[in-house]
Coordinates of C-alpha atoms in Angstrom, one line a residue:
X1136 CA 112.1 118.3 54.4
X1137 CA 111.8 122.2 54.9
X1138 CA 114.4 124.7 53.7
X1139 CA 115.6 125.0 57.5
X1140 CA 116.7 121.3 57.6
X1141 CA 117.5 121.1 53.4
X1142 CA 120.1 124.1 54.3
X1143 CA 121.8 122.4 56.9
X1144 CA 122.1 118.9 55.1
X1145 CA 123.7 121.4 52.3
X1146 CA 125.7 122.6 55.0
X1147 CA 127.0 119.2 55.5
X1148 CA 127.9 118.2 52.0
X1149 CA 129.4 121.6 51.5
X1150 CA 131.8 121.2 54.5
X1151 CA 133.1 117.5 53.6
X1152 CA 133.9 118.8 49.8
X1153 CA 135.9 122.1 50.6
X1154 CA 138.6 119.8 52.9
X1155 CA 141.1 121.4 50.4
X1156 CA 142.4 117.6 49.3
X1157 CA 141.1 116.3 45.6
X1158 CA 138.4 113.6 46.1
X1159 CA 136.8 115.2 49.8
X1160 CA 133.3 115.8 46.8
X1161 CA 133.2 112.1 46.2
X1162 CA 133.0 110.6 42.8
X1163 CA 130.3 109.1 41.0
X1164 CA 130.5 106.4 38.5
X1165 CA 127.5 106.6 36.1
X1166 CA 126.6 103.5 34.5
X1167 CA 123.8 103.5 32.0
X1168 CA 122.6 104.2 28.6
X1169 CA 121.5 102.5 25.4
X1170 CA 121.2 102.9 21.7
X1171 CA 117.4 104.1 22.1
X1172 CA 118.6 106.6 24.9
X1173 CA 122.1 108.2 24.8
X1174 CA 121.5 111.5 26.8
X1175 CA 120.3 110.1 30.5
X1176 CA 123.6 108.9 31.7
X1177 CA 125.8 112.3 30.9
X1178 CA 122.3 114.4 32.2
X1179 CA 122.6 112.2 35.3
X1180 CA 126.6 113.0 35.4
X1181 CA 126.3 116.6 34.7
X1182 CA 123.7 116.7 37.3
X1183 CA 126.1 115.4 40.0
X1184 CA 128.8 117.9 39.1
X1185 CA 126.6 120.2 39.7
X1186 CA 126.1 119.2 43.5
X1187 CA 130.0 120.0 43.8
X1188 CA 130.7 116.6 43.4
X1189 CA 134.8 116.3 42.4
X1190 CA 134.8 113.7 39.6
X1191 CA 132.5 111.8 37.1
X1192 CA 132.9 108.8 35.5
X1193 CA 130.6 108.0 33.1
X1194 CA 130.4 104.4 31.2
X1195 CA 127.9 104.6 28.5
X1196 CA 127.3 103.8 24.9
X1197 CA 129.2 106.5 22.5
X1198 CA 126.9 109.0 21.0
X1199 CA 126.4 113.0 20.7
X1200 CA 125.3 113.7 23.9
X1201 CA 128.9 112.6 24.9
X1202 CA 130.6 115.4 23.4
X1203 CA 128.8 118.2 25.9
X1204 CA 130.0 116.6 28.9
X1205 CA 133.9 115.2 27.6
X1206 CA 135.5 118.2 29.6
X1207 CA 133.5 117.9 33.0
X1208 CA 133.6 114.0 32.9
X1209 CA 135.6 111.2 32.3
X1210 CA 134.0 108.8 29.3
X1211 CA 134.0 104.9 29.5
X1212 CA 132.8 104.6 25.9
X1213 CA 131.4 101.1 25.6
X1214 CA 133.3 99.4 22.3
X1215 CA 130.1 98.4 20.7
X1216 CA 126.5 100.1 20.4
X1217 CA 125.5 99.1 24.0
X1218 CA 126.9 98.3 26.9
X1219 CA 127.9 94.9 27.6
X1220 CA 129.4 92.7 30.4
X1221 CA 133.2 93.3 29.1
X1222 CA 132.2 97.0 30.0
X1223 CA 131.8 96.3 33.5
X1224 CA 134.3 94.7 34.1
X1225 CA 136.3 97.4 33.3
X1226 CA 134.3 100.1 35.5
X1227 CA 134.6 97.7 38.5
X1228 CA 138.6 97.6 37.6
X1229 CA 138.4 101.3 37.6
X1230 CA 136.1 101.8 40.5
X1231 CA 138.9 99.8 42.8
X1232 CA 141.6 101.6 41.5
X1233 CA 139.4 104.8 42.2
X1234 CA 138.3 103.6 45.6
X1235 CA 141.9 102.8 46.4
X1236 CA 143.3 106.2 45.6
X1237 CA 140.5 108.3 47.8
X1238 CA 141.5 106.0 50.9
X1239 CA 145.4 106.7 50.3
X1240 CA 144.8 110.2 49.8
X1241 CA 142.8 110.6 53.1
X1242 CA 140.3 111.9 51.0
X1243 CA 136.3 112.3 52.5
X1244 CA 134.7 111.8 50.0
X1245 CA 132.6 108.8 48.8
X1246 CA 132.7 106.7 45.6
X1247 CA 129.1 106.5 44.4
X1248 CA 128.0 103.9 41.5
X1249 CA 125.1 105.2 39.7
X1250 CA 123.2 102.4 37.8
X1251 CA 120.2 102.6 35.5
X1252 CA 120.1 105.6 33.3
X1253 CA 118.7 104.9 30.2
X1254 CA 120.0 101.3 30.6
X1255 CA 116.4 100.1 29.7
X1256 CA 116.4 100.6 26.4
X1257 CA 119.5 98.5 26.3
X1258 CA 118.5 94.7 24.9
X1259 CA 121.7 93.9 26.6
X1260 CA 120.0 95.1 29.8
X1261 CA 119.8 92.0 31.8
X1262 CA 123.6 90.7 30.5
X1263 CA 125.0 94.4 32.2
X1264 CA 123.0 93.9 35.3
X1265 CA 124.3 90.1 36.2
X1266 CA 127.2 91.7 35.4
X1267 CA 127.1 94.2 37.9
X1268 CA 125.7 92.1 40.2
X1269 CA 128.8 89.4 40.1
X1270 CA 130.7 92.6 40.5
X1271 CA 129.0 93.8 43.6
X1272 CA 129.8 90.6 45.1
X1273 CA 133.4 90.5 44.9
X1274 CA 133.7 94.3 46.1
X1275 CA 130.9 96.4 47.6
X1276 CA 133.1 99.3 49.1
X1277 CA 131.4 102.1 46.7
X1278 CA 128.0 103.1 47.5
X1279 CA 125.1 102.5 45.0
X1280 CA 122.0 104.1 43.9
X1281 CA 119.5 102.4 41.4
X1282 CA 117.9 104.8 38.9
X1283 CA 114.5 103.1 38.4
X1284 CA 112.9 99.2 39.2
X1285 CA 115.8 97.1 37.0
X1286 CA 112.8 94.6 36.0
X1287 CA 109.2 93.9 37.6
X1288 CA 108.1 91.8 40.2
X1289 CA 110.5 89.5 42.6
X1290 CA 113.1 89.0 39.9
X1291 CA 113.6 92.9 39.9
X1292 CA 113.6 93.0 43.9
X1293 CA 116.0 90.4 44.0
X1294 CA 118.5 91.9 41.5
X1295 CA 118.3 95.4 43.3
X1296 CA 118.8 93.4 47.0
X1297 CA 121.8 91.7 44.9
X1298 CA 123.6 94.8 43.7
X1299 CA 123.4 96.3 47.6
X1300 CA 121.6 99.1 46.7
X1301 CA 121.8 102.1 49.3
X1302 CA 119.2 103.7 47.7
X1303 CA 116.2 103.0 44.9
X1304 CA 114.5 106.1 43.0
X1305 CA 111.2 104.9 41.2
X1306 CA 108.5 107.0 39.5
X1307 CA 105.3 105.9 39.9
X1308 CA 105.0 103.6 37.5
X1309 CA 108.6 102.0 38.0
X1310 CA 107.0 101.4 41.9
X1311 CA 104.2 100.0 41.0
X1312 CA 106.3 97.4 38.8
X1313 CA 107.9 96.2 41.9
X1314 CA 105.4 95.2 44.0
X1315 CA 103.4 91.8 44.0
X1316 CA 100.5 91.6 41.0
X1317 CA 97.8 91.3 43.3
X1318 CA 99.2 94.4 45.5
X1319 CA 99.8 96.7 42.8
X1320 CA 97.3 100.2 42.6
X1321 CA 95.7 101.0 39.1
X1322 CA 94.7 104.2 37.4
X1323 CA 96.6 107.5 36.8
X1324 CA 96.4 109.0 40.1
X1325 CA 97.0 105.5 42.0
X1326 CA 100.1 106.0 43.9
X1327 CA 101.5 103.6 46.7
X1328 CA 100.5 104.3 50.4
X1329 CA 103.2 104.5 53.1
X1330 CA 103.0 101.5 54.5
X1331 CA 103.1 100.1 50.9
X1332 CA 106.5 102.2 50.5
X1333 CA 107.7 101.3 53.6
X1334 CA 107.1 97.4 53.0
X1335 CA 109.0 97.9 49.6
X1336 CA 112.0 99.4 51.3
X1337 CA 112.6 96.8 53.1
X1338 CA 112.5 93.9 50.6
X1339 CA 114.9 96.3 49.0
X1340 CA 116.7 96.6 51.7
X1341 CA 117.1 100.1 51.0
X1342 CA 115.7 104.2 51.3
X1343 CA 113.5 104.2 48.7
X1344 CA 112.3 107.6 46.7
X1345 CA 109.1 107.4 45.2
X1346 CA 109.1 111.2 43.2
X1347 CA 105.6 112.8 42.4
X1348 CA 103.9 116.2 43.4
X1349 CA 105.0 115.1 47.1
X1350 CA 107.9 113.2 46.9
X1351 CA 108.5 110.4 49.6
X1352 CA 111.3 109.0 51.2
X1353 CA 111.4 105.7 53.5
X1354 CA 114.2 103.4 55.2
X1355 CA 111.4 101.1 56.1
X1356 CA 110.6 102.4 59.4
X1357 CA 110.8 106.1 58.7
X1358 CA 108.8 108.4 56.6
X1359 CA 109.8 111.8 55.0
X1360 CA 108.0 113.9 52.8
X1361 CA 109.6 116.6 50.6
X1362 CA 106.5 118.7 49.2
X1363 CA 108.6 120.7 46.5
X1364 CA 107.4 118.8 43.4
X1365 CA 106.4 120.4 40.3
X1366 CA 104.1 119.1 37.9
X1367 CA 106.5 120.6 35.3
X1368 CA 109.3 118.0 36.0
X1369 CA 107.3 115.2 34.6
X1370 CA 108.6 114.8 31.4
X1371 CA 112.0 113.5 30.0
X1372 CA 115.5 113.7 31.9
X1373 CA 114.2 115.1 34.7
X1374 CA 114.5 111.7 36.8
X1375 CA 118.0 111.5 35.6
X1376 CA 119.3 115.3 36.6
X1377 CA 117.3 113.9 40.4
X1378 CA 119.2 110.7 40.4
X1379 CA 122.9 112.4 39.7
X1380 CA 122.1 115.1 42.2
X1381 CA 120.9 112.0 44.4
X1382 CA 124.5 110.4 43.6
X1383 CA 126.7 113.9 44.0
X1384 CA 125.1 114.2 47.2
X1385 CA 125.7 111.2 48.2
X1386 CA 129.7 110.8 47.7
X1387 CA 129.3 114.3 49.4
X1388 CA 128.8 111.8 52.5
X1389 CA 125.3 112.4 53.5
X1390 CA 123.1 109.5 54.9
X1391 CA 120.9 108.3 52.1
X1392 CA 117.7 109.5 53.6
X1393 CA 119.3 113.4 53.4
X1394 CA 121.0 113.1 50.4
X1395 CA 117.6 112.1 49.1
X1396 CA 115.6 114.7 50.5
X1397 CA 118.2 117.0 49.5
X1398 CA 118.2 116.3 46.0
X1399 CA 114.2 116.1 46.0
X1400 CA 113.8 119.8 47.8
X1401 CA 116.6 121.5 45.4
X1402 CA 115.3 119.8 42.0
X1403 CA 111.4 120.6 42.8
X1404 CA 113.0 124.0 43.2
X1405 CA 114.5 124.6 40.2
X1406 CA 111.6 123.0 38.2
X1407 CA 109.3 125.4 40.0
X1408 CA 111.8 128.5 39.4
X1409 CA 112.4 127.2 35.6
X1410 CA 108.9 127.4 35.3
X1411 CA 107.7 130.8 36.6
X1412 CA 111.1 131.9 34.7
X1413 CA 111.2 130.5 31.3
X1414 CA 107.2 128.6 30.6
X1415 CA 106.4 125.4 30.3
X1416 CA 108.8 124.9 27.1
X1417 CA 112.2 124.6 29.5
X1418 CA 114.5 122.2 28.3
X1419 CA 115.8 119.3 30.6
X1420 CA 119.4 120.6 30.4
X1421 CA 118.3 124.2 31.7
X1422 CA 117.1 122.1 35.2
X1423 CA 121.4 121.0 35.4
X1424 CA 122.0 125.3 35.9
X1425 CA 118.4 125.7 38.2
X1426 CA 119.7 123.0 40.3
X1427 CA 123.4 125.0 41.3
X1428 CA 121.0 128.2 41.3
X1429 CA 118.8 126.6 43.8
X1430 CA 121.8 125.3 45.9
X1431 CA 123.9 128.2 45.6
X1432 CA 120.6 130.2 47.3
X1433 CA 120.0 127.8 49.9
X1434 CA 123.7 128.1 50.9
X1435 CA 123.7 131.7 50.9
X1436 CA 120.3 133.6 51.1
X1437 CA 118.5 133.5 55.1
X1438 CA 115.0 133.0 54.9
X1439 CA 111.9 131.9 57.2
X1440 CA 111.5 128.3 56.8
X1441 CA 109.1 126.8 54.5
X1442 CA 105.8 125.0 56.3
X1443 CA 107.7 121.8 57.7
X1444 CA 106.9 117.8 55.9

């Protein structure tokens, strides 16, 4: 994706969320979080405000990350230390009761279920995901994009192909967990070929994202490349602030495949700007401001296009 065809899919989103009626940005519902990691659901929920998205939901674990995000989002505070399958139940409650309200109100907008922030450091992992999954059957209206592989192997594809995902983000090594043993490329600068990608979206039956110094994007047939990484966003929260943009762009109404390009192009952006700006030392949070910084300019600054994918 080059700025020329980032701007217009920006164009898009921006058009469907200034319909002057509450709910025309979408809402996304972020479900995630653990004990061991409390900050990547309200990163990931912060991130998609910051796509223009008009409501958050976030169900999570309590702790202090919570606090810096209680006036931009509504909590779902989990009763216990983790997240259990009580708690889904009542997100899927909400989420129909949400879902109900956009349609009455004529309202554009998508609802968008975000699933997987810092869920794996939850040992009550597997119990949310059935869950989820049993709730996915009953009602798959909202949209749904998995934050990371949920698992390895065929268990892992299976639960992903379960909860109807519309779209998978994986790092490199989260990819690599999917895939058969015997398939599966070794050493630090292995990374899956196309056809490798391509294969994997369809088992998932969904656009896959696999994020790196090119990030790719597949339906299974198609191949996009988005070559704004930045070595600087591999480190901690960044996949989160990419998987709530991912999500804000999404209930925005953009097809998967743009909403994921989208997100890629504007978060390689602002790594690469927070860099040149700020050092290496930037803080995960700073990338939540970049990101509206780099979306703000690509709405409003002319430029010749970037070398095309």
């Amino acid at each position: 994706m080059d700025q020329v065809v980032a701007r217009a899919a920006a164009q898009r989103a921006v058009a469907v969320a200034d319909g002057g009626v509450k709910g025309d940005g979408g809402l996304v519902l972020v479900i995630g979080g653990s004990r061991a990691y409390t900050a990547p659901p309200f990163l990931a929920g912060m991130a998609a405000r910051r796509t223009g998205v008009h409501g958050v939901r976030i169900a999570a674990p309590p702790g202090p990350a919570a606090g810096h995000v209680v006036l931009e989002a509504h909590l779902i505070e989990a009763p216990g230390p983790e997240l259990d399958a009580a708690a889904v139940r009542t997100v899927a409650e909400l989420s129909a009761r949400i879902g109900e309200r956009l349609t009455m109100d004529g309202a554009r907008g998508r609802l968008v279920w975000l699933v997987g922030p810092g869920l794996g450091g939850s040992p009550r992992a597997s119990q949310v995901l059935d869950a989820l999954v049993e709730a996915r059957w009953q009602d798959r209206s909202a949209a749904l994009v998995v934050d990371g592989s949920l698992g390895r192997g065929p268990a892992a594809r299976r639960r992903i192909r379960a909860l109807g995902a519309d779209l998978v983000l994986l790092n490199r090594h989260e990819a690599r967990a999917l895939l058969p043993a015997g398939s599966r490329p070794s050493g630090r600068e292995a990374l899956l070929g196309a056809a490798e990608l391509a294969a994997l979206a369809r088992q998932l039956e969904a656009v896959v994202v696999a994020k790196g110094d090119v990030d790719r994007i597949t339906d299974g047939t198609r191949t996009w490349q988005v070559p704004a990484g930045h070595p600087g966003l591999a480190r901690h929260g960044t996949g989160d602030v990419l998987a709530g943009v991912v999500a804000g762009l999404l209930a925005q109404t953009l097809p998967a495949p743009d909403a994921a390009g989208l997100a890629c192009h504007l978060v390689g952006t602002a790594g690469a700007r927070l860099t040149a700006d700020t050092g290496p030392g930037w803080l995960s949070q700073d990338l939540l401001g970049a990101v509206a910084t780099a979306l703000r300019d690509l709405l409003t600054t002319p430029g010749a296009p970037h070398r095309p994918a």
